[in-house]
mmCIF file of C-alpha atoms and ligand atoms in Angstrom:
data_model
loop_
_atom_site.group_PDB
_atom_site.id
_atom_site.type_symbol
_atom_site.label_atom_id
_atom_site.label_comp_id
_atom_site.label_asym_id
_atom_site.label_seq_id
_atom_site.Cartn_x
_atom_site.Cartn_y
_atom_site.Cartn_z
ATOM 1 C CA MET A 1 -28.268 -0.592 -4.774
ATOM 2 C CA PRO A 2 -28.163 3.009 -5.973
ATOM 3 C CA SER A 3 -28.425 6.160 -3.885
ATOM 4 C CA GLY A 4 -31.465 6.338 -1.645
ATOM 5 C CA ASP A 5 -30.879 2.886 -0.186
ATOM 6 C CA THR A 6 -29.289 2.213 3.171
ATOM 7 C CA GLY A 7 -25.693 1.092 3.468
ATOM 8 C CA THR A 8 -23.398 -0.063 6.278
ATOM 9 C CA LEU A 9 -19.970 1.233 7.224
ATOM 10 C CA ALA A 10 -17.319 0.399 9.845
ATOM 11 C CA TYR A 11 -16.573 3.461 11.977
ATOM 12 C CA LEU A 12 -13.563 3.612 14.275
ATOM 13 C CA ALA A 13 -14.947 5.702 17.131
ATOM 14 C CA GLU A 14 -11.643 5.620 18.991
ATOM 15 C CA PRO A 15 -8.599 3.342 18.760
ATOM 16 C CA GLU A 16 -9.697 -0.301 18.947
ATOM 17 C CA ARG A 17 -13.430 0.489 19.099
ATOM 18 C CA ILE A 18 -15.319 -0.134 15.862
ATOM 19 C CA GLU A 19 -19.032 0.506 15.395
ATOM 20 C CA LEU A 20 -21.027 -0.687 12.402
ATOM 21 C CA ARG A 21 -23.355 2.114 11.359
ATOM 22 C CA GLU A 22 -26.082 2.465 8.772
ATOM 23 C CA TYR A 23 -26.734 5.535 6.684
ATOM 24 C CA GLU A 24 -28.834 6.404 3.710
ATOM 25 C CA VAL A 25 -26.669 6.520 0.586
ATOM 26 C CA PRO A 26 -26.806 10.019 -0.934
ATOM 27 C CA PRO A 27 -26.394 10.697 -4.660
ATOM 28 C CA PRO A 28 -22.843 11.614 -5.779
ATOM 29 C CA GLU A 29 -21.957 15.302 -5.885
ATOM 30 C CA PRO A 30 -20.598 16.730 -9.168
ATOM 31 C CA GLY A 31 -17.201 15.190 -9.929
ATOM 32 C CA ALA A 32 -17.723 12.293 -7.486
ATOM 33 C CA VAL A 33 -18.592 8.645 -8.081
ATOM 34 C CA LEU A 34 -20.836 6.482 -5.936
ATOM 35 C CA THR A 35 -19.578 2.893 -5.872
ATOM 36 C CA GLU A 36 -20.384 -0.375 -4.199
ATOM 37 C CA ILE A 37 -17.494 -2.156 -2.555
ATOM 38 C CA GLU A 38 -16.729 -5.526 -4.155
ATOM 39 C CA ARG A 39 -13.850 -6.298 -1.789
ATOM 40 C CA ALA A 40 -11.805 -4.309 0.694
ATOM 41 C CA ASN A 41 -8.412 -5.493 1.911
ATOM 42 C CA VAL A 42 -7.073 -5.117 5.424
ATOM 43 C CA CYS A 43 -3.721 -3.360 5.125
ATOM 44 C CA GLY A 44 -0.888 -2.875 7.613
ATOM 45 C CA SER A 45 -1.653 0.811 7.850
ATOM 46 C CA GLU A 46 -5.264 -0.017 8.839
ATOM 47 C CA LEU A 47 -3.782 -1.830 11.785
ATOM 48 C CA HIS A 48 -1.748 1.285 12.680
ATOM 49 C CA ILE A 49 -4.943 3.359 12.577
ATOM 50 C CA TRP A 50 -6.965 0.798 14.509
ATOM 51 C CA ARG A 51 -4.348 0.685 17.275
ATOM 52 C CA GLY A 52 -4.075 4.481 17.351
ATOM 53 C CA HIS A 53 -0.511 4.658 15.919
ATOM 54 C CA HIS A 54 -1.228 6.648 12.746
ATOM 55 C CA PRO A 55 0.193 10.177 13.094
ATOM 56 C CA GLU A 56 -2.838 11.883 11.506
ATOM 57 C CA VAL A 57 -5.816 9.543 11.529
ATOM 58 C CA LYS A 58 -7.256 8.561 14.922
ATOM 59 C CA ASN A 59 -10.884 7.854 14.067
ATOM 60 C CA GLY A 60 -13.260 7.808 11.133
ATOM 61 C CA VAL A 61 -14.607 5.331 8.634
ATOM 62 C CA LEU A 62 -12.007 2.593 8.116
ATOM 63 C CA GLY A 63 -10.542 1.118 4.962
ATOM 64 C CA HIS A 64 -8.542 2.274 1.955
ATOM 65 C CA GLU A 65 -7.712 -0.727 -0.256
ATOM 66 C CA ALA A 66 -10.623 -1.726 -2.415
ATOM 67 C CA LEU A 67 -12.102 -2.798 -5.649
ATOM 68 C CA CYS A 68 -15.281 -0.837 -6.377
ATOM 69 C CA ARG A 69 -18.190 -1.228 -8.779
ATOM 70 C CA VAL A 70 -19.523 2.016 -10.208
ATOM 71 C CA ASP A 71 -23.085 2.704 -9.128
ATOM 72 C CA GLU A 72 -23.783 6.327 -10.097
ATOM 73 C CA LEU A 73 -21.618 8.946 -11.747
ATOM 74 C CA GLY A 74 -21.687 12.499 -10.417
ATOM 75 C CA GLU A 75 -22.311 15.306 -12.880
ATOM 76 C CA GLY A 76 -19.359 15.770 -15.242
ATOM 77 C CA VAL A 77 -17.769 12.330 -14.708
ATOM 78 C CA GLU A 78 -17.534 10.445 -17.988
ATOM 79 C CA THR A 79 -14.087 8.840 -17.834
ATOM 80 C CA ASP A 80 -11.495 7.617 -15.366
ATOM 81 C CA TYR A 81 -8.287 9.654 -14.846
ATOM 82 C CA ALA A 82 -6.675 8.054 -17.900
ATOM 83 C CA GLY A 83 -9.580 9.116 -20.134
ATOM 84 C CA THR A 84 -11.174 5.659 -20.388
ATOM 85 C CA PRO A 85 -14.990 5.918 -20.601
ATOM 86 C CA ILE A 86 -16.736 4.810 -17.418
ATOM 87 C CA GLU A 87 -20.298 3.675 -16.865
ATOM 88 C CA PRO A 88 -22.329 2.106 -14.068
ATOM 89 C CA GLY A 89 -21.326 -1.527 -13.518
ATOM 90 C CA ASP A 90 -17.637 -0.961 -14.324
ATOM 91 C CA LEU A 91 -15.007 -2.129 -11.848
ATOM 92 C CA VAL A 92 -12.653 0.648 -10.754
ATOM 93 C CA ALA A 93 -9.733 1.053 -8.360
ATOM 94 C CA PRO A 94 -9.434 4.430 -6.574
ATOM 95 C CA ALA A 95 -6.263 5.942 -5.127
ATOM 96 C CA TYR A 96 -6.824 6.002 -1.380
ATOM 97 C CA PHE A 97 -6.121 9.724 -1.135
ATOM 98 C CA VAL A 98 -7.078 12.997 -2.721
ATOM 99 C CA THR A 99 -4.742 15.012 -4.950
ATOM 100 C CA CYS A 100 -5.916 18.616 -4.598
ATOM 101 C CA ARG A 101 -3.456 20.199 -7.093
ATOM 102 C CA ARG A 102 -3.734 23.466 -5.131
ATOM 103 C CA CYS A 103 -1.555 23.059 -2.028
ATOM 104 C CA ALA A 104 2.178 23.873 -1.845
ATOM 105 C CA PRO A 105 3.506 20.311 -2.542
ATOM 106 C CA CYS A 106 0.984 19.857 -5.397
ATOM 107 C CA GLN A 107 2.092 23.212 -6.808
ATOM 108 C CA ALA A 108 5.676 21.938 -6.675
ATOM 109 C CA GLY A 109 4.585 18.867 -8.670
ATOM 110 C CA GLN A 110 4.963 16.588 -5.627
ATOM 111 C CA PHE A 111 1.486 15.155 -5.856
ATOM 112 C CA HIS A 112 2.355 12.260 -3.533
ATOM 113 C CA LEU A 113 2.810 14.789 -0.707
ATOM 114 C CA CYS A 114 -0.514 16.616 -1.133
ATOM 115 C CA GLU A 115 -1.391 18.410 2.107
ATOM 116 C CA ASN A 116 -5.039 17.478 1.616
ATOM 117 C CA ALA A 117 -4.421 13.793 0.883
ATOM 118 C CA TYR A 118 -6.298 12.594 3.968
ATOM 119 C CA GLU A 119 -9.053 15.182 3.762
ATOM 120 C CA ASN A 120 -11.748 12.526 3.597
ATOM 121 C CA TRP A 121 -10.193 10.080 6.034
ATOM 122 C CA SER A 122 -10.763 11.630 9.413
ATOM 123 C CA LYS A 123 -14.255 12.846 8.656
ATOM 124 C CA PRO A 124 -16.909 11.597 11.050
ATOM 125 C CA PRO A 125 -19.449 9.285 9.409
ATOM 126 C CA GLU A 126 -22.354 11.626 10.258
ATOM 127 C CA GLU A 127 -20.942 14.022 7.706
ATOM 128 C CA PRO A 128 -22.328 13.427 4.192
ATOM 129 C CA PRO A 129 -21.698 11.490 2.058
ATOM 130 C CA HIS A 130 -20.972 9.214 5.086
ATOM 131 C CA PHE A 131 -19.141 6.499 3.111
ATOM 132 C CA HIS A 132 -15.596 7.862 3.453
ATOM 133 C CA GLY A 133 -13.818 4.504 3.829
ATOM 134 C CA THR A 134 -13.803 1.136 2.076
ATOM 135 C CA PHE A 135 -14.817 -1.060 5.043
ATOM 136 C CA ALA A 136 -18.402 -0.514 3.987
ATOM 137 C CA THR A 137 -21.063 -1.533 1.514
ATOM 138 C CA HIS A 138 -20.617 1.735 -0.427
ATOM 139 C CA TYR A 139 -17.813 4.163 -1.090
ATOM 140 C CA PHE A 140 -17.637 7.643 -2.570
ATOM 141 C CA ILE A 141 -14.751 8.453 -4.833
ATOM 142 C CA HIS A 142 -14.399 12.174 -4.233
ATOM 143 C CA PRO A 143 -13.630 14.897 -6.748
ATOM 144 C CA ASP A 144 -9.801 15.105 -7.086
ATOM 145 C CA GLN A 145 -9.473 11.437 -6.122
ATOM 146 C CA TYR A 146 -7.863 9.580 -9.021
ATOM 147 C CA PHE A 147 -9.445 6.291 -10.059
ATOM 148 C CA TYR A 148 -8.912 3.867 -12.920
ATOM 149 C CA LYS A 149 -10.957 1.242 -14.673
ATOM 150 C CA VAL A 150 -9.651 -2.231 -13.837
ATOM 151 C CA PRO A 151 -8.198 -4.040 -16.872
ATOM 152 C CA GLU A 152 -10.508 -6.693 -18.311
ATOM 153 C CA GLY A 153 -9.950 -10.136 -16.823
ATOM 154 C CA LEU A 154 -7.790 -9.079 -13.868
ATOM 155 C CA ASP A 155 -8.762 -11.099 -10.781
ATOM 156 C CA PRO A 156 -10.831 -8.886 -8.390
ATOM 157 C CA GLY A 157 -8.906 -10.024 -5.310
ATOM 158 C CA ILE A 158 -5.624 -9.025 -6.917
ATOM 159 C CA ALA A 159 -6.925 -5.727 -8.284
ATOM 160 C CA ALA A 160 -8.171 -4.732 -4.813
ATOM 161 C CA GLY A 161 -4.624 -4.381 -3.482
ATOM 162 C CA ALA A 162 -3.172 -2.430 -6.402
ATOM 163 C CA ASN A 163 -3.898 0.995 -4.881
ATOM 164 C CA CYS A 164 -1.604 0.446 -1.938
ATOM 165 C CA ALA A 165 1.498 -1.771 -1.828
ATOM 166 C CA LEU A 166 2.248 -2.165 -5.535
ATOM 167 C CA SER A 167 1.613 1.487 -6.495
ATOM 168 C CA GLN A 168 3.772 2.517 -3.558
ATOM 169 C CA ILE A 169 6.622 0.200 -4.523
ATOM 170 C CA MET A 170 6.581 1.149 -8.207
ATOM 171 C CA PHE A 171 6.686 4.832 -7.297
ATOM 172 C CA GLY A 172 9.468 4.378 -4.718
ATOM 173 C CA LEU A 173 11.641 2.224 -6.979
ATOM 174 C CA ASP A 174 11.202 4.665 -9.847
ATOM 175 C CA GLN A 175 12.591 7.400 -7.560
ATOM 176 C CA THR A 176 15.777 5.451 -6.768
ATOM 177 C CA GLY A 177 15.917 3.685 -10.113
ATOM 178 C CA VAL A 178 16.318 -0.063 -10.422
ATOM 179 C CA ASP A 179 18.379 -1.143 -13.382
ATOM 180 C CA TYR A 180 19.053 -4.326 -15.266
ATOM 181 C CA ASP A 181 21.652 -6.368 -13.355
ATOM 182 C CA ASP A 182 21.331 -4.321 -10.138
ATOM 183 C CA THR A 183 21.490 -6.320 -6.950
ATOM 184 C CA VAL A 184 18.598 -5.350 -4.686
ATOM 185 C CA VAL A 185 18.330 -6.195 -0.984
ATOM 186 C CA VAL A 186 14.748 -6.336 0.256
ATOM 187 C CA GLN A 187 14.467 -5.999 4.032
ATOM 188 C CA GLY A 188 11.237 -7.785 4.925
ATOM 189 C CA ALA A 189 8.934 -10.028 2.871
ATOM 190 C CA GLY A 190 5.514 -8.640 3.742
ATOM 191 C CA GLY A 191 3.229 -7.217 1.050
ATOM 192 C CA LEU A 192 5.593 -4.357 0.186
ATOM 193 C CA GLY A 193 8.574 -6.720 0.099
ATOM 194 C CA LEU A 194 6.931 -9.235 -2.235
ATOM 195 C CA ASN A 195 5.911 -6.468 -4.619
ATOM 196 C CA THR A 196 9.480 -5.134 -4.498
ATOM 197 C CA ILE A 197 10.796 -8.559 -5.468
ATOM 198 C CA ALA A 198 8.333 -8.834 -8.375
ATOM 199 C CA TYR A 199 8.965 -5.324 -9.719
ATOM 200 C CA ALA A 200 12.776 -5.483 -9.333
ATOM 201 C CA ASN A 201 12.742 -8.891 -10.979
ATOM 202 C CA GLU A 202 10.791 -7.552 -13.974
ATOM 203 C CA GLN A 203 13.452 -4.837 -14.373
ATOM 204 C CA GLY A 204 16.099 -7.553 -14.613
ATOM 205 C CA ALA A 205 17.578 -7.068 -11.150
ATOM 206 C CA GLU A 206 18.913 -9.789 -8.862
ATOM 207 C CA THR A 207 17.070 -9.862 -5.527
ATOM 208 C CA ILE A 208 18.137 -10.780 -1.985
ATOM 209 C CA VAL A 209 15.556 -10.879 0.817
ATOM 210 C CA VAL A 210 16.413 -10.490 4.506
ATOM 211 C CA GLU A 211 13.683 -12.215 6.513
ATOM 212 C CA GLY A 212 13.327 -14.582 9.457
ATOM 213 C CA VAL A 213 9.795 -15.994 9.316
ATOM 214 C CA ASP A 214 9.319 -19.321 7.509
ATOM 215 C CA GLY A 215 6.000 -18.498 5.827
ATOM 216 C CA ARG A 216 7.361 -15.191 4.559
ATOM 217 C CA ILE A 217 10.568 -16.761 3.261
ATOM 218 C CA GLU A 218 8.466 -19.320 1.375
ATOM 219 C CA ARG A 219 6.362 -16.556 -0.181
ATOM 220 C CA ALA A 220 9.488 -14.645 -1.188
ATOM 221 C CA GLU A 221 10.757 -17.784 -2.900
ATOM 222 C CA GLN A 222 7.424 -18.233 -4.679
ATOM 223 C CA PHE A 223 7.797 -14.624 -5.871
ATOM 224 C CA GLY A 224 11.140 -15.589 -7.379
ATOM 225 C CA VAL A 225 13.650 -14.042 -4.975
ATOM 226 C CA ASP A 226 17.180 -15.091 -5.953
ATOM 227 C CA HIS A 227 18.728 -15.321 -2.465
ATOM 228 C CA VAL A 228 17.496 -15.496 1.119
ATOM 229 C CA VAL A 229 19.398 -14.156 4.131
ATOM 230 C CA ASP A 230 17.616 -15.760 7.073
ATOM 231 C CA PHE A 231 18.228 -13.552 10.090
ATOM 232 C CA ARG A 232 17.817 -16.493 12.441
ATOM 233 C CA GLU A 233 20.921 -17.985 10.822
ATOM 234 C CA TYR A 234 22.760 -14.691 10.246
ATOM 235 C CA ASP A 235 21.824 -13.222 13.578
ATOM 236 C CA THR A 236 23.931 -10.047 13.768
ATOM 237 C CA VAL A 237 24.233 -6.997 11.531
ATOM 238 C CA GLU A 238 27.867 -7.970 10.825
ATOM 239 C CA ALA A 239 26.851 -11.491 9.794
ATOM 240 C CA ARG A 240 24.176 -10.176 7.431
ATOM 241 C CA GLU A 241 26.543 -7.561 6.030
ATOM 242 C CA GLU A 242 29.107 -10.290 5.302
ATOM 243 C CA ARG A 243 26.494 -12.562 3.750
ATOM 244 C CA VAL A 244 25.166 -9.821 1.453
ATOM 245 C CA ALA A 245 28.751 -8.920 0.518
ATOM 246 C CA ALA A 246 29.455 -12.567 -0.325
ATOM 247 C CA LEU A 247 26.371 -12.642 -2.570
ATOM 248 C CA THR A 248 27.419 -9.452 -4.390
ATOM 249 C CA GLY A 249 31.041 -10.091 -5.311
ATOM 250 C CA GLY A 250 32.305 -8.611 -2.043
ATOM 251 C CA VAL A 251 30.932 -5.088 -2.585
ATOM 252 C CA GLY A 252 27.381 -4.924 -1.192
ATOM 253 C CA ALA A 253 24.070 -4.347 -2.954
ATOM 254 C CA ASP A 254 23.457 -1.584 -5.485
ATOM 255 C CA LEU A 255 20.141 -0.837 -3.821
ATOM 256 C CA ALA A 256 18.430 -1.759 -0.563
ATOM 257 C CA VAL A 257 14.753 -1.287 0.199
ATOM 258 C CA GLU A 258 13.541 -1.021 3.785
ATOM 259 C CA VAL A 259 10.064 -2.551 3.965
ATOM 260 C CA ALA A 260 10.375 -4.306 7.315
ATOM 261 C CA GLY A 261 8.881 -1.303 9.126
ATOM 262 C CA VAL A 262 11.371 -1.645 11.996
ATOM 263 C CA PRO A 263 13.613 1.320 12.973
ATOM 264 C CA ASP A 264 16.686 -0.925 13.415
ATOM 265 C CA ALA A 265 16.234 -2.224 9.870
ATOM 266 C CA PHE A 266 16.820 1.315 8.591
ATOM 267 C CA ALA A 267 20.061 1.614 10.597
ATOM 268 C CA GLU A 268 21.173 -1.750 9.203
ATOM 269 C CA GLY A 269 20.430 -0.988 5.572
ATOM 270 C CA ILE A 270 23.485 1.171 4.980
ATOM 271 C CA HIS A 271 25.654 -1.794 6.003
ATOM 272 C CA LEU A 272 24.161 -3.877 3.201
ATOM 273 C CA VAL A 273 24.544 -1.327 0.389
ATOM 274 C CA ARG A 274 27.772 -0.836 -1.573
ATOM 275 C CA LYS A 275 29.739 2.414 -1.629
ATOM 276 C CA GLY A 276 27.880 4.865 -3.844
ATOM 277 C CA GLY A 277 24.742 2.741 -3.733
ATOM 278 C CA ARG A 278 21.113 3.720 -3.123
ATOM 279 C CA TYR A 279 18.780 3.123 -0.221
ATOM 280 C CA LEU A 280 14.990 3.417 -0.256
ATOM 281 C CA GLU A 281 13.185 3.916 3.058
ATOM 282 C CA MET A 282 9.464 3.153 2.971
ATOM 283 C CA GLY A 283 8.615 0.704 5.743
ATOM 284 C CA ASN A 284 8.892 2.908 8.831
ATOM 285 C CA VAL A 285 5.826 5.142 8.819
ATOM 286 C CA SER A 286 5.164 5.973 12.488
ATOM 287 C CA PRO A 287 7.211 8.956 13.763
ATOM 288 C CA GLY A 288 8.720 8.777 17.236
ATOM 289 C CA HIS A 289 10.273 5.303 17.038
ATOM 290 C CA LEU A 290 14.045 5.681 17.249
ATOM 291 C CA THR A 291 17.155 3.721 16.361
ATOM 292 C CA GLU A 292 20.918 4.139 16.611
ATOM 293 C CA PHE A 293 22.323 5.260 13.287
ATOM 294 C CA ASP A 294 25.924 5.570 12.018
ATOM 295 C CA PRO A 295 26.055 8.792 9.972
ATOM 296 C CA GLY A 296 29.845 8.573 9.559
ATOM 297 C CA LEU A 297 29.457 5.262 7.770
ATOM 298 C CA LEU A 298 26.792 6.818 5.548
ATOM 299 C CA THR A 299 29.164 9.623 4.548
ATOM 300 C CA ARG A 300 32.096 7.281 4.014
ATOM 301 C CA LYS A 301 29.987 5.070 1.769
ATOM 302 C CA SER A 302 28.268 8.054 0.094
ATOM 303 C CA ILE A 303 24.911 6.315 -0.097
ATOM 304 C CA ASP A 304 21.896 8.136 -1.541
ATOM 305 C CA ILE A 305 18.917 7.730 0.783
ATOM 306 C CA THR A 306 15.445 8.272 -0.649
ATOM 307 C CA SER A 307 12.240 8.117 1.371
ATOM 308 C CA VAL A 308 8.706 8.275 0.030
ATOM 309 C CA VAL A 309 5.197 8.236 1.407
ATOM 310 C CA ARG A 310 2.201 7.524 -0.830
ATOM 311 C CA TYR A 311 2.685 7.865 -4.629
ATOM 312 C CA ASP A 312 1.868 10.082 -7.551
ATOM 313 C CA PRO A 313 -1.709 8.985 -8.214
ATOM 314 C CA TRP A 314 -1.216 7.891 -11.825
ATOM 315 C CA TYR A 315 1.037 5.111 -10.498
ATOM 316 C CA LEU A 316 -2.186 3.277 -9.708
ATOM 317 C CA SER A 317 -2.841 2.984 -13.433
ATOM 318 C CA ARG A 318 0.678 1.600 -13.947
ATOM 319 C CA ALA A 319 0.203 -0.829 -11.060
ATOM 320 C CA LEU A 320 -3.003 -2.210 -12.600
ATOM 321 C CA GLU A 321 -1.243 -2.624 -15.929
ATOM 322 C CA PHE A 322 1.750 -4.277 -14.259
ATOM 323 C CA LEU A 323 -0.588 -6.780 -12.618
ATOM 324 C CA ALA A 324 -2.493 -7.462 -15.843
ATOM 325 C CA ALA A 325 0.800 -8.137 -17.660
ATOM 326 C CA ASN A 326 2.600 -10.175 -14.985
ATOM 327 C CA VAL A 327 -0.023 -11.814 -12.825
ATOM 328 C CA ASP A 328 0.641 -15.272 -14.255
ATOM 329 C CA ASP A 329 4.304 -15.132 -13.251
ATOM 330 C CA TYR A 330 3.773 -14.365 -9.553
ATOM 331 C CA PRO A 331 1.370 -16.029 -7.095
ATOM 332 C CA TYR A 332 -0.549 -12.849 -6.333
ATOM 333 C CA GLU A 333 -3.752 -14.843 -5.903
ATOM 334 C CA ASP A 334 -2.223 -16.621 -2.878
ATOM 335 C CA LEU A 335 -1.668 -13.358 -1.022
ATOM 336 C CA ILE A 336 -5.345 -12.929 -0.230
ATOM 337 C CA ASP A 337 -5.689 -15.887 2.067
ATOM 338 C CA ALA A 338 -8.645 -15.045 4.311
ATOM 339 C CA GLU A 339 -12.121 -13.679 3.609
ATOM 340 C CA PHE A 340 -14.361 -12.113 6.232
ATOM 341 C CA ASP A 341 -17.858 -10.661 6.220
ATOM 342 C CA LEU A 342 -17.955 -6.935 6.862
ATOM 343 C CA VAL A 343 -19.663 -7.587 10.213
ATOM 344 C CA ASP A 344 -16.559 -9.522 11.335
ATOM 345 C CA VAL A 345 -14.225 -6.585 10.770
ATOM 346 C CA ASP A 346 -12.744 -6.838 14.314
ATOM 347 C CA GLU A 347 -11.861 -10.455 13.690
ATOM 348 C CA ALA A 348 -10.299 -9.583 10.331
ATOM 349 C CA LEU A 349 -8.098 -6.911 11.929
ATOM 350 C CA ALA A 350 -7.024 -9.164 14.801
ATOM 351 C CA ALA A 351 -6.152 -12.034 12.458
ATOM 352 C CA SER A 352 -4.135 -9.667 10.250
ATOM 353 C CA GLU A 353 -2.222 -8.288 13.200
ATOM 354 C CA GLY A 354 -1.384 -11.758 14.473
ATOM 355 C CA ARG A 355 0.074 -12.431 11.012
ATOM 356 C CA GLU A 356 -2.043 -15.586 10.833
ATOM 357 C CA VAL A 357 -3.006 -14.314 7.404
ATOM 358 C CA THR A 358 -1.019 -12.478 4.721
ATOM 359 C CA ARG A 359 -3.903 -10.359 3.480
ATOM 360 C CA ALA A 360 -7.451 -10.472 4.763
ATOM 361 C CA THR A 361 -10.273 -9.217 2.581
ATOM 362 C CA LEU A 362 -13.706 -8.002 3.627
ATOM 363 C CA LEU A 363 -16.769 -8.938 1.577
ATOM 364 C CA PRO A 364 -19.604 -6.532 2.325
ATOM 365 C CA HIS A 365 -22.339 -8.195 0.270
HETATM 366 ZN ZN1 ZN B 1 -2.820 -0.233 2.262
HETATM 367 ZN ZN1 ZN B 2 -2.459 19.105 -2.783
#
């Protein structure tokens, strides 16, 4: 279905109110790519937006994780952002944000912090080219929005999630470093946590997950985590600190990664890391949620804290290659455990929030 046809999109008019709307699909502007959505995943941050908790995005066309099939190339587009030739029919994965290369963070080389990253997110659907989000039949990859051809043979369901959790984790862990023989505590075994386990494992690290939900513990084990600290059994910070110490020769972990998304998890992390260790904060993304924190302990232990949001856009290419190389060693295919028609988008969001499913995917065709 090329431009000129009619497509459908899911528009969040206000928190918790989604309207399905139809628009004519315009041709791509120069530098843009018109695609058809093969699959779009429901991500945790979609739930934040849906509920009205995202700090910047309150309405607009929903969806950011997707696998797309190229329909029409805008003038001047001949390759993806790695220089691989692209033609209609190819499967591509887009970064979910724009990298303008002109704002202050971009000028400082901090592409992951681009001030214009969400430029196309909060646009109303009336505004051409209408298809600003991936919960839709069509999607426009804008100029300055990095995208990559999906490696041959990579499962579409797995490729659809590469532009979010895995890219994010690979970028974050490359900032802190994760070395052979490091011990890594992973706080939370959701999508970010499982990808942390897989990536740390491939670097030769030993992994410890802190989690308290049976299904999530099972998944972490299937992803090859070396140790589990079940917080139902170790039910205080002190107990978990002692357990992690016992698993790390009495010293604490070299690195901890907060991907539980709970403020108290951040306060706890510095108890689990050794003196001189590193701590990566990525899970808490909604400002205004507070916790009690012990800065004196931080100083005494001299822990390096790193926090990151989004990723440098070429990490998407690395994430796709990581998946192509390692997909047989981790049960990525089991993570997408529910499929919904686009028209049932409300149901897909509700099921994802209730954690009945790990990752729901929307099929628009
Ligand atoms: Zn996402
Ligand atoms: Zn920028």
